[in-house]
Coordinates of C-alpha atoms in Angstrom, one line a residue:
M1 CA 23.3 17.9 31.2
S2 CA 26.5 16.3 32.5
E3 CA 28.4 13.9 30.3
F4 CA 28.8 11.7 33.4
N5 CA 25.2 10.9 33.0
P6 CA 25.4 7.3 31.5
T7 CA 22.4 7.8 29.2
F8 CA 23.6 11.2 27.9
S9 CA 27.1 9.6 27.3
L10 CA 25.4 6.8 25.3
L11 CA 23.5 9.3 23.2
K12 CA 26.7 11.3 22.5
R13 CA 28.5 8.0 21.5
L14 CA 25.7 7.2 19.0
E15 CA 25.8 10.6 17.6
H16 CA 29.6 10.4 17.1
Q17 CA 29.4 7.0 15.5
Q18 CA 26.8 8.2 12.9
K19 CA 25.2 4.8 12.7
I20 CA 21.8 6.2 13.5
R21 CA 19.4 8.6 11.7
P22 CA 20.0 12.3 12.6
E23 CA 16.2 12.6 13.4
L24 CA 16.6 9.8 16.0
I25 CA 19.5 11.6 17.6
E26 CA 17.3 14.7 17.9
F27 CA 14.5 12.6 19.3
G28 CA 17.0 11.2 21.9
Y29 CA 17.8 14.6 23.1
F30 CA 14.0 15.3 23.3
I31 CA 13.2 12.4 25.5
L32 CA 16.2 13.1 27.7
G33 CA 14.8 16.5 28.1
K34 CA 11.6 14.9 29.4
D35 CA 13.4 12.7 31.9
R36 CA 17.1 13.5 32.8
N37 CA 17.2 10.4 35.0
L38 CA 16.2 8.0 32.3
N39 CA 18.1 4.8 32.5
P40 CA 20.1 3.5 29.5
N41 CA 17.9 0.4 29.0
T42 CA 14.6 2.4 28.8
F43 CA 16.3 5.0 26.7
I44 CA 17.5 2.5 24.1
A45 CA 14.0 0.8 24.0
C46 CA 12.3 4.1 23.4
L47 CA 14.8 5.1 20.7
A48 CA 14.2 1.8 19.0
C49 CA 10.4 2.4 19.2
M50 CA 10.8 5.7 17.3
S51 CA 13.1 3.9 14.8
G52 CA 10.4 1.3 14.4
F53 CA 7.8 4.0 13.7
V54 CA 10.1 5.4 11.0
D55 CA 10.3 1.9 9.5
G56 CA 6.5 1.6 9.4
R57 CA 5.7 -0.1 12.7
T58 CA 3.1 1.1 15.0
A59 CA 4.8 -0.7 17.9
I60 CA 8.0 -2.7 18.5
N61 CA 8.6 -6.1 20.0
D62 CA 11.7 -8.0 21.1
D63 CA 12.5 -9.1 17.6
Y64 CA 12.7 -5.6 16.3
L65 CA 14.7 -4.5 19.3
K66 CA 17.3 -7.2 18.7
E67 CA 17.7 -6.1 15.1
F68 CA 18.1 -2.5 16.3
L69 CA 20.7 -3.4 18.8
S70 CA 22.6 -5.6 16.3
D71 CA 22.7 -2.8 13.7
L72 CA 24.2 -0.4 16.2
A73 CA 26.6 -3.1 17.7
L74 CA 25.2 -2.3 21.2
N75 CA 26.3 -5.6 22.6
E76 CA 25.9 -4.5 26.2
F77 CA 22.1 -4.3 25.7
Q78 CA 21.7 -7.8 24.3
A79 CA 19.7 -9.0 27.3
L80 CA 17.2 -6.1 27.0
T81 CA 13.6 -7.0 26.4
I82 CA 10.3 -5.2 25.9
D83 CA 8.7 -5.8 29.2
E84 CA 6.9 -4.2 32.2
Q85 CA 10.2 -3.0 33.7
L86 CA 10.2 -0.2 31.1
C87 CA 7.1 1.2 32.9
E88 CA 9.3 2.2 35.8
A89 CA 10.4 5.2 33.8
S90 CA 8.4 8.4 33.8
I91 CA 7.9 8.5 30.0
V92 CA 6.5 4.9 29.7
G93 CA 3.0 4.0 30.9
T94 CA 0.3 1.5 30.3
S95 CA -3.3 1.6 29.0
G96 CA -5.1 4.7 30.3
D97 CA -1.9 6.6 31.0
L98 CA -0.8 9.8 29.2
N99 CA 2.9 9.0 29.0
L100 CA 4.9 9.5 25.8
F101 CA 5.2 5.7 25.4
I102 CA 2.8 2.9 26.2
Y103 CA 3.7 -0.7 27.0
E104 CA 1.1 -3.5 26.4
K105 CA 1.6 -7.2 26.2
G106 CA 5.2 -7.2 24.9
L107 CA 4.8 -4.2 22.6
L108 CA 6.1 -0.7 23.1
Y109 CA 4.1 2.1 21.3
L110 CA 4.3 5.8 20.8
H111 CA 1.2 7.0 22.7
S112 CA -0.6 8.4 19.7
F113 CA -0.4 5.2 17.7
Y114 CA -1.5 3.1 20.7
E115 CA -4.6 5.3 20.9
Y116 CA -5.1 5.0 17.1
E117 CA -4.9 1.3 17.2
N118 CA -7.5 1.0 20.0
E119 CA -9.8 3.4 18.3
L120 CA -9.7 1.6 14.9
A121 CA -10.1 -1.9 16.5
D122 CA -13.1 -0.7 18.5
W123 CA -14.7 1.0 15.5
I124 CA -14.2 -2.1 13.2
L125 CA -15.6 -4.5 15.8
N126 CA -18.7 -2.3 16.4
K127 CA -19.3 -1.6 12.7
A128 CA -18.9 -5.3 11.9
E129 CA -21.9 -6.2 14.2
T130 CA -24.3 -4.0 12.2
L131 CA -26.7 -5.7 9.9
H132 CA -29.2 -4.2 7.4
Q133 CA -32.6 -5.7 6.7
L134 CA -34.2 -5.5 3.2
D135 CA -37.9 -5.1 2.8
E136 CA -39.9 -7.3 0.5
E137 CA -39.6 -5.0 -2.5
Q138 CA -35.9 -4.6 -2.1
Q139 CA -35.5 -8.4 -1.7
E140 CA -37.3 -8.9 -4.9
I141 CA -34.8 -6.8 -6.7
V142 CA -32.0 -8.8 -5.2
D143 CA -33.7 -12.1 -6.1
Q144 CA -34.0 -11.0 -9.7
Y145 CA -30.4 -9.7 -9.9
Y146 CA -28.6 -12.3 -7.9
P147 CA -29.1 -15.5 -10.0
K148 CA -27.7 -14.0 -13.2
L149 CA -24.6 -12.7 -11.4
A150 CA -24.1 -16.0 -9.7
S151 CA -24.3 -18.0 -12.9
D152 CA -22.4 -15.6 -15.0
E153 CA -19.6 -14.5 -12.7
G154 CA -19.2 -17.0 -9.9
D155 CA -20.4 -17.5 -6.4
L156 CA -17.9 -15.5 -4.5
Q157 CA -18.5 -12.3 -6.5
A158 CA -22.3 -12.8 -6.1
S159 CA -21.9 -13.4 -2.4
A160 CA -19.9 -10.2 -2.1
V161 CA -22.6 -8.2 -3.7
K162 CA -25.2 -9.6 -1.4
L163 CA -22.9 -9.2 1.6
S164 CA -22.5 -5.5 0.8
L165 CA -26.3 -5.1 1.1
I166 CA -26.6 -6.6 4.6
K167 CA -23.3 -5.5 6.2
S168 CA -22.3 -1.9 7.2
L169 CA -18.6 -2.9 6.8
M170 CA -17.2 -5.2 4.1
F171 CA -13.6 -6.1 3.0
L172 CA -13.3 -7.3 -0.6
T173 CA -9.8 -8.7 -1.1
G174 CA -8.0 -10.8 -3.6
G175 CA -5.1 -10.9 -6.0
P176 CA -4.9 -9.0 -9.3
G177 CA -7.5 -9.9 -11.9
T178 CA -9.8 -11.7 -9.5
G179 CA -12.7 -9.4 -10.3
K180 CA -12.6 -6.9 -7.4
T181 CA -13.3 -4.0 -9.8
Y182 CA -16.2 -5.8 -11.6
T183 CA -17.7 -6.7 -8.2
V184 CA -17.5 -3.1 -7.1
Q185 CA -19.4 -2.1 -10.3
K186 CA -22.2 -4.6 -9.4
I187 CA -22.3 -3.4 -5.8
I188 CA -22.8 0.2 -7.1
E189 CA -25.5 -0.9 -9.6
I190 CA -27.6 -2.9 -7.0
H191 CA -27.4 -0.2 -4.4
K192 CA -28.6 2.4 -6.9
A193 CA -31.4 0.0 -7.9
I194 CA -32.5 -0.7 -4.4
Y195 CA -32.1 2.7 -2.7
G196 CA -32.6 5.0 -5.7
Q197 CA -30.5 7.7 -7.4
D198 CA -30.4 9.9 -4.4
F199 CA -28.3 7.3 -2.5
K200 CA -25.0 9.0 -2.1
I201 CA -22.0 6.9 -3.1
E202 CA -18.4 8.1 -2.9
L203 CA -15.3 6.4 -4.3
A204 CA -11.7 7.0 -3.2
A205 CA -8.2 5.6 -3.2
P206 CA -4.9 6.5 -1.5
T207 CA -3.3 7.9 -4.7
G208 CA -4.4 9.9 -7.7
K209 CA -3.3 7.2 -10.0
A210 CA -5.4 4.6 -8.2
A211 CA -8.4 7.0 -8.2
Q212 CA -8.0 7.5 -11.9
R213 CA -8.0 3.7 -12.5
I214 CA -11.3 3.5 -10.6
N215 CA -12.8 6.2 -12.8
D216 CA -11.6 4.3 -15.9
S217 CA -13.2 1.1 -14.6
I218 CA -16.6 2.6 -13.8
S219 CA -16.9 4.7 -17.0
T220 CA -19.2 2.0 -18.3
L221 CA -21.8 2.8 -15.7
N222 CA -22.4 6.2 -17.4
D223 CA -23.1 7.9 -14.0
D224 CA -21.8 11.4 -13.8
S225 CA -22.3 11.5 -10.1
L226 CA -19.6 8.9 -9.6
K227 CA -16.1 10.2 -9.6
A228 CA -13.3 8.7 -7.6
Q229 CA -10.8 11.0 -5.9
T230 CA -7.9 10.7 -3.4
I231 CA -8.8 10.0 0.2
H232 CA -7.1 13.2 1.2
R233 CA -9.1 15.2 -1.3
L234 CA -12.4 13.5 -0.2
L235 CA -11.7 14.3 3.4
G236 CA -10.7 17.9 2.7
A237 CA -7.0 17.7 3.8
R238 CA -5.5 20.8 5.3
R239 CA -2.1 21.9 6.7
G240 CA 0.1 19.4 5.0
F241 CA -2.5 16.6 5.2
Q242 CA -2.4 16.7 9.1
E243 CA -6.0 18.1 9.4
F244 CA -9.2 17.4 7.6
K245 CA -12.3 19.4 6.9
Y246 CA -14.5 16.3 7.5
S247 CA -14.4 14.7 10.9
K248 CA -16.6 13.4 13.7
D249 CA -18.0 17.0 14.1
N250 CA -18.5 17.5 10.4
P251 CA -19.0 14.1 8.7
L252 CA -19.1 13.4 5.0
N253 CA -22.4 13.5 3.1
V254 CA -22.3 9.9 2.1
D255 CA -24.4 6.7 2.3
L256 CA -21.8 4.3 0.9
L257 CA -18.0 4.9 0.8
I258 CA -15.9 2.5 -1.3
I259 CA -12.1 2.7 -1.0
D260 CA -9.8 0.9 -3.4
E261 CA -6.1 -0.1 -3.1
A262 CA -6.5 0.0 0.7
S263 CA -3.2 -1.9 1.3
M264 CA -1.5 1.5 0.8
M265 CA -3.5 3.1 3.7
D266 CA -1.5 3.8 6.9
L267 CA -3.0 3.7 10.4
S268 CA -3.4 7.5 10.7
L269 CA -5.3 7.7 7.4
W270 CA -7.6 4.9 8.6
I271 CA -8.4 7.0 11.6
A272 CA -9.2 10.0 9.5
V273 CA -11.5 7.9 7.3
I274 CA -13.5 6.4 10.2
N275 CA -13.8 9.7 11.9
A276 CA -15.4 11.3 8.8
I277 CA -18.0 8.5 8.1
P278 CA -21.5 9.2 9.4
E279 CA -22.9 6.5 11.6
H280 CA -25.5 5.3 9.1
A281 CA -23.1 5.0 6.2
K282 CA -21.6 1.8 4.9
L283 CA -17.8 1.3 4.2
I284 CA -16.5 -1.1 1.6
I285 CA -12.7 -1.6 1.6
V286 CA -11.1 -3.1 -1.5
G287 CA -7.5 -4.3 -1.9
D288 CA -5.0 -7.1 -2.0
S289 CA -3.8 -7.9 1.5
N290 CA -0.7 -9.7 0.1
Q291 CA 0.7 -6.5 -1.5
L292 CA 3.1 -4.0 -0.1
A293 CA 1.8 -2.2 3.0
S294 CA 1.7 1.5 3.4
V295 CA 4.9 3.6 3.3
E296 CA 3.9 5.1 6.7
A297 CA 3.1 3.2 9.9
G298 CA 1.0 0.1 9.9
A299 CA 0.0 -2.9 7.8
V300 CA -3.7 -2.4 8.5
L301 CA -5.4 -4.3 5.7
S302 CA -3.1 -7.3 6.3
D303 CA -3.8 -7.3 10.0
I304 CA -7.6 -7.2 9.3
C305 CA -7.9 -9.7 6.5
K306 CA -5.1 -12.3 6.8
P307 CA -6.8 -14.4 9.5
A308 CA -10.1 -14.5 7.6
D309 CA -10.9 -17.9 5.9
N310 CA -13.7 -17.2 3.4
S311 CA -16.3 -18.9 5.6
F312 CA -19.3 -17.4 7.3
S313 CA -21.6 -17.9 10.2
V314 CA -24.7 -20.0 9.4
E315 CA -26.9 -16.8 9.5
I316 CA -24.7 -14.8 7.0
A317 CA -24.0 -17.8 4.8
S318 CA -27.8 -18.4 4.3
K319 CA -28.3 -14.8 3.4
I320 CA -25.5 -14.5 0.8
G321 CA -26.0 -18.0 -0.8
N322 CA -22.6 -19.3 0.3
E323 CA -22.1 -22.9 1.5
A324 CA -18.9 -22.2 3.4
T325 CA -20.1 -22.0 7.0
S326 CA -17.8 -21.6 9.9
K327 CA -17.9 -22.2 13.6
S328 CA -16.3 -18.8 14.1
T329 CA -18.4 -16.4 16.2
S330 CA -16.4 -13.4 14.8
A331 CA -18.6 -10.8 13.2
L332 CA -15.5 -9.5 11.5
N333 CA -14.9 -12.9 9.7
D334 CA -18.4 -12.5 8.3
C335 CA -17.4 -9.1 6.7
I336 CA -14.4 -10.4 4.6
I337 CA -14.5 -12.1 1.2
R338 CA -11.4 -13.0 -0.7
L339 CA -11.9 -13.5 -4.4
E340 CA -9.7 -16.3 -5.7
K341 CA -10.1 -16.9 -9.4
S342 CA -7.8 -14.7 -11.5
K343 CA -9.0 -13.6 -14.9
R344 CA -6.1 -11.4 -15.7
F345 CA -3.7 -14.2 -16.6
G346 CA -5.4 -17.5 -15.7
A347 CA -4.4 -20.1 -13.2
Q348 CA -2.2 -22.0 -15.6
T349 CA 0.2 -19.2 -16.5
G350 CA 3.6 -18.9 -15.0
I351 CA 2.8 -15.4 -13.7
Q352 CA -0.1 -16.7 -11.6
K353 CA 1.8 -19.7 -10.4
L354 CA 4.8 -17.6 -9.5
A355 CA 2.6 -15.1 -7.6
E356 CA 1.1 -17.9 -5.6
A357 CA 4.5 -19.5 -4.9
I358 CA 5.7 -16.1 -3.6
R359 CA 2.5 -15.6 -1.5
A360 CA 2.9 -19.1 0.0
E361 CA 6.7 -18.7 0.5
D362 CA 7.2 -21.8 -1.6
V363 CA 10.8 -21.2 -2.8
D364 CA 11.1 -24.6 -4.4
L365 CA 8.1 -24.0 -6.7
A366 CA 9.4 -20.5 -7.5
H367 CA 12.8 -21.9 -8.4
S368 CA 11.2 -24.6 -10.6
L369 CA 9.0 -22.1 -12.4
L370 CA 11.8 -19.7 -13.1
S371 CA 14.1 -22.6 -14.2
D372 CA 11.6 -24.2 -16.6
S373 CA 12.3 -23.1 -20.1
S374 CA 8.9 -24.3 -21.3
I375 CA 7.3 -21.5 -19.2
T376 CA 7.7 -18.5 -21.3
D377 CA 5.9 -15.8 -19.4
V378 CA 8.2 -15.8 -16.4
T379 CA 12.0 -15.7 -16.9
I380 CA 15.1 -14.8 -14.9
V381 CA 18.5 -13.5 -16.0
D382 CA 21.6 -12.8 -13.9
N383 CA 22.1 -9.3 -12.5
N384 CA 25.0 -8.0 -14.5
A385 CA 25.9 -5.1 -16.8
M386 CA 24.9 -7.0 -20.0
S387 CA 21.5 -8.0 -18.6
L388 CA 20.8 -4.4 -17.5
E389 CA 21.7 -3.1 -20.9
T390 CA 19.4 -5.6 -22.5
V391 CA 16.5 -4.6 -20.2
K392 CA 17.0 -0.9 -20.8
N393 CA 17.0 -1.5 -24.5
E394 CA 14.0 -3.8 -24.7
F395 CA 11.8 -2.0 -22.2
A396 CA 12.7 1.6 -22.9
I397 CA 15.1 2.5 -25.7
S398 CA 13.8 0.3 -28.5
P399 CA 10.1 1.0 -27.7
Y400 CA 10.9 4.8 -27.8
F401 CA 11.8 4.5 -31.5
E402 CA 8.8 2.4 -32.5
K403 CA 6.1 4.0 -34.6
N404 CA 3.6 3.7 -31.8
A405 CA 6.2 4.7 -29.2
Q406 CA 3.8 6.0 -26.5
E407 CA 1.7 2.9 -26.5
E408 CA 4.8 0.7 -26.4
L409 CA 6.2 2.7 -23.5
T410 CA 2.9 2.5 -21.6
Q411 CA 2.6 -1.2 -21.9
K412 CA 6.2 -2.0 -20.7
A413 CA 7.7 -1.1 -17.4
I414 CA 11.0 -1.5 -15.6
L415 CA 10.3 -1.9 -11.9
C416 CA 13.1 -1.4 -9.5
A417 CA 13.2 -2.6 -5.9
V418 CA 15.2 0.4 -4.8
K419 CA 15.4 4.1 -5.9
N420 CA 19.2 4.6 -5.4
G421 CA 22.3 2.7 -6.2
E422 CA 23.5 0.9 -9.4
T423 CA 20.2 -0.9 -9.9
G424 CA 18.0 1.9 -8.6
S425 CA 15.3 3.7 -10.7
R426 CA 17.2 7.0 -10.6
T427 CA 20.4 5.5 -12.0
L428 CA 18.7 3.5 -14.7
N429 CA 16.5 6.5 -15.7
R430 CA 19.5 8.7 -16.1
Q431 CA 21.3 6.0 -18.2
I432 CA 18.3 5.5 -20.4
E433 CA 17.9 9.3 -21.0
D434 CA 21.6 9.7 -21.8
T435 CA 21.3 7.0 -24.4
L436 CA 18.1 8.4 -25.9
K437 CA 19.6 11.9 -26.1
S438 CA 22.7 10.6 -27.7
K439 CA 20.7 8.7 -30.4
L440 CA 18.6 11.8 -31.0
G441 CA 21.6 14.1 -31.2
S442 CA 20.4 16.1 -28.3
S443 CA 22.5 17.7 -25.6
R444 CA 22.6 15.9 -22.3
S445 CA 22.0 19.2 -20.6
K446 CA 18.7 19.7 -22.5
E447 CA 15.9 18.4 -20.4
W448 CA 13.0 18.1 -22.8
Y449 CA 12.9 16.1 -26.0
A450 CA 10.1 14.6 -28.1
N451 CA 8.0 11.8 -26.5
R452 CA 10.0 12.1 -23.2
K453 CA 8.2 9.9 -20.7
I454 CA 7.7 11.3 -17.2
T455 CA 5.8 10.2 -14.1
I456 CA 4.3 12.6 -11.6
N457 CA 5.4 12.1 -8.0
R458 CA 3.0 14.4 -6.2
N459 CA -0.7 15.4 -6.7
Q460 CA -1.1 18.8 -8.3
H461 CA -4.7 19.6 -8.1
A462 CA -4.5 23.0 -9.7
L463 CA -3.2 21.2 -12.9
D464 CA -5.6 18.3 -12.5
I465 CA -2.7 15.8 -12.5
R466 CA -2.2 13.1 -9.9
N467 CA 0.7 11.2 -8.3
G468 CA 1.7 8.3 -10.5
E469 CA 0.3 9.6 -13.8
I470 CA 2.3 9.1 -16.9
G471 CA 2.8 11.8 -19.5
F472 CA 4.7 12.4 -22.8
Y473 CA 6.3 15.6 -23.9
S474 CA 5.3 17.2 -27.1
N475 CA 7.6 19.5 -29.1
E476 CA 4.7 21.1 -30.8
N477 CA 3.3 23.0 -27.8
E478 CA 6.1 22.4 -25.3
S479 CA 3.7 20.6 -23.1
V480 CA 3.3 17.2 -21.5
N481 CA 0.3 15.3 -22.7
F482 CA -1.6 13.2 -20.2
D483 CA -4.7 11.1 -20.9
E484 CA -7.1 13.9 -21.7
R485 CA -5.2 17.1 -21.0
S486 CA -2.0 18.9 -21.7
V487 CA 0.2 20.8 -19.2
P488 CA 2.8 23.3 -20.3
V489 CA 6.2 22.3 -18.9
S490 CA 6.6 25.9 -17.6
R491 CA 3.9 25.0 -15.1
L492 CA 4.9 21.5 -14.4
Q493 CA 6.4 20.5 -11.0
F494 CA 7.2 17.3 -9.1
Y495 CA 8.0 14.8 -11.8
D496 CA 10.7 12.2 -12.7
P497 CA 11.7 10.4 -15.9
G498 CA 9.2 7.6 -16.2
Y499 CA 11.1 4.8 -17.9
C500 CA 11.9 3.1 -14.6
I501 CA 9.8 3.4 -11.4
T502 CA 10.1 1.6 -8.0
I503 CA 7.8 -1.3 -7.3
H504 CA 6.3 0.8 -4.5
K505 CA 5.3 3.4 -7.1
S506 CA 3.8 0.8 -9.4
Q507 CA 1.0 -0.2 -7.0
G508 CA -2.3 0.1 -8.6
S509 CA -0.9 -0.2 -12.1
E510 CA -1.0 -2.9 -14.7
Y511 CA 1.3 -3.5 -17.7
K512 CA 1.6 -6.1 -20.3
H513 CA 5.3 -6.7 -19.8
V514 CA 7.3 -6.1 -16.7
A515 CA 11.1 -6.3 -15.9
I516 CA 11.8 -6.5 -12.2
V517 CA 15.3 -5.3 -11.3
L518 CA 16.6 -6.5 -7.9
P519 CA 19.7 -5.2 -6.2
S520 CA 22.9 -7.2 -6.5
I521 CA 23.5 -7.1 -2.7
K522 CA 21.0 -7.8 0.1
N523 CA 18.8 -4.9 1.0
R524 CA 16.3 -4.6 3.8
V525 CA 13.6 -3.3 1.4
L526 CA 13.4 -6.7 -0.2
S527 CA 10.4 -8.7 1.0
K528 CA 8.0 -11.3 -0.4
E529 CA 5.3 -8.6 -0.6
L530 CA 7.6 -6.4 -2.7
L531 CA 8.3 -9.2 -5.1
Y532 CA 4.6 -10.3 -5.2
T533 CA 3.6 -6.8 -6.0
G534 CA 6.1 -6.5 -8.8
V535 CA 5.2 -9.8 -10.4
T536 CA 1.5 -9.2 -10.3
R537 CA 1.8 -5.9 -12.1
A538 CA 2.2 -7.9 -15.4
S539 CA -0.5 -9.5 -17.5
E540 CA 1.6 -11.1 -20.2
S541 CA 5.2 -11.5 -19.1
V542 CA 7.6 -11.0 -16.2
L543 CA 11.4 -10.8 -16.5
I544 CA 13.3 -10.9 -13.2
V545 CA 16.9 -9.5 -13.2
G546 CA 18.5 -11.0 -10.1
D547 CA 20.2 -13.9 -8.4
M548 CA 18.2 -17.0 -7.7
L549 CA 19.5 -17.1 -4.1
M550 CA 18.5 -13.5 -3.6
I551 CA 15.0 -14.3 -4.9
K552 CA 14.7 -17.2 -2.4
E553 CA 15.8 -15.0 0.5
T554 CA 13.3 -12.3 -0.7
I555 CA 10.4 -14.8 -0.8
L556 CA 11.3 -16.0 2.7
S557 CA 11.4 -12.4 4.1
P558 CA 7.8 -11.4 4.8
T559 CA 7.2 -7.9 5.9
V560 CA 6.8 -7.9 9.6
R561 CA 5.2 -4.8 11.1
S562 CA 4.6 -5.5 14.8
S563 CA 1.3 -4.2 16.0
G564 CA -1.4 -5.2 18.4
L565 CA -4.3 -4.6 15.9
K566 CA -4.6 -8.2 14.7
R567 CA -4.8 -9.5 18.3
K568 CA -7.4 -6.9 19.3
L569 CA -9.5 -7.8 16.3
W570 CA -9.2 -11.6 16.3
D571 CA -8.3 -12.9 19.7

């Protein structure tokens, strides 16, 4: 291709400047191979679309394009917008076309994710319309069960249980400690009571750690047929998780599928799930729509649940015993319940108030809470060397030398916003281990030492250990002990020191005491969802290591993942 081609020359300039990911450069060559006459404007928009996908967006809009152009200092393209003119190129089409990119209503998509979004929206809207009727005998069981639940545990939880019986699709959302897990237990109990023990229930979560937490929570049900697993394992993932045993042609044997921690599910995983569910089965989705979205493309749970208002059509409200009726004609709004009363730390604690301030983007309230010395469960210290040393000592080094070291280290967590850099989890873990080895008189080059804390970073089914699990090394048998099993270090793979983890990695976990370490300079990873997730991991105390101005900027930086899903579901 001639370098006199202006688009090719632009790509070579970007490659030379090294301001763009190498994989995006390779993608640039790929799309130029598809259309050698591609004009620079369309080329840059399509390159930005791929960059947005890597950043977790299913589509890009003008706002993302402007950020992309600004980062690359491409001032000559400042007037470029995502509009219909892009469709003049051979690689960009509209709905129904088979082009590599699809334009729709101010959004530019990769074709596959445009199709995914439409498929999911259509499935959700159709499933939301389905209602189940109970016969007289079944209704009697509900009538006996419902009053006690309503009086003991609150109307919203009771309403959720009843809603799960009459709807084929339900979303149960709410902050930490609001009773989502308890409500799920009651949903399981009443479905078994009504439909019998042969009624097939499956439980799943995006990660092994989250699946294990479900198993811990349902152990009181004493039902050996119930065992949560990862979504990928449930679906029979093959070929690097790109293909699944269970699909439209081979659906799961299930009557009710319950998925927890659904905020971590990306768009492609949602598609795999809905393709594997038989038509008659119910789907209950559980999660906190204010938490971090998935690492991969999409913020699906947020797109689905954020517009819902905890009100119901007159028909549904009468069936579930809820007085909050709505003029909305949306069947989807009738499928969503947000639990609001937290029982983990109570509404009057600093943790709860700070979490709500972050969720509402109320920086003044957050500043007031962190500055109030009378509020002892949320505190802030400056991000400096002395503060970091204090955190490492109080949350890792000193607990290591306690008599009940493993318990102490399990109840305390250092959560980092980033993995790399001076305040990243990798750096702090290395510093903590260097200090521990020095105090123990062990060589820095020696990897294993008594009670070394590690965290698993990938599911290892052959060893029955899951991503996110915590283990401690034992000198006696040269193994790492997990909750109920021991794995020789000679067989162990895919792990990191576990004294510090990223906030992303902490999703689905709960600790008594949490230290949140923010970077000293602004970083794109910082968002209100990240800070909210970190704060709500704690039940007793939160210490934030960071600058107040940085915290304010973080709270006012919501994660924006442009997509058309919310519009397709709610407009």
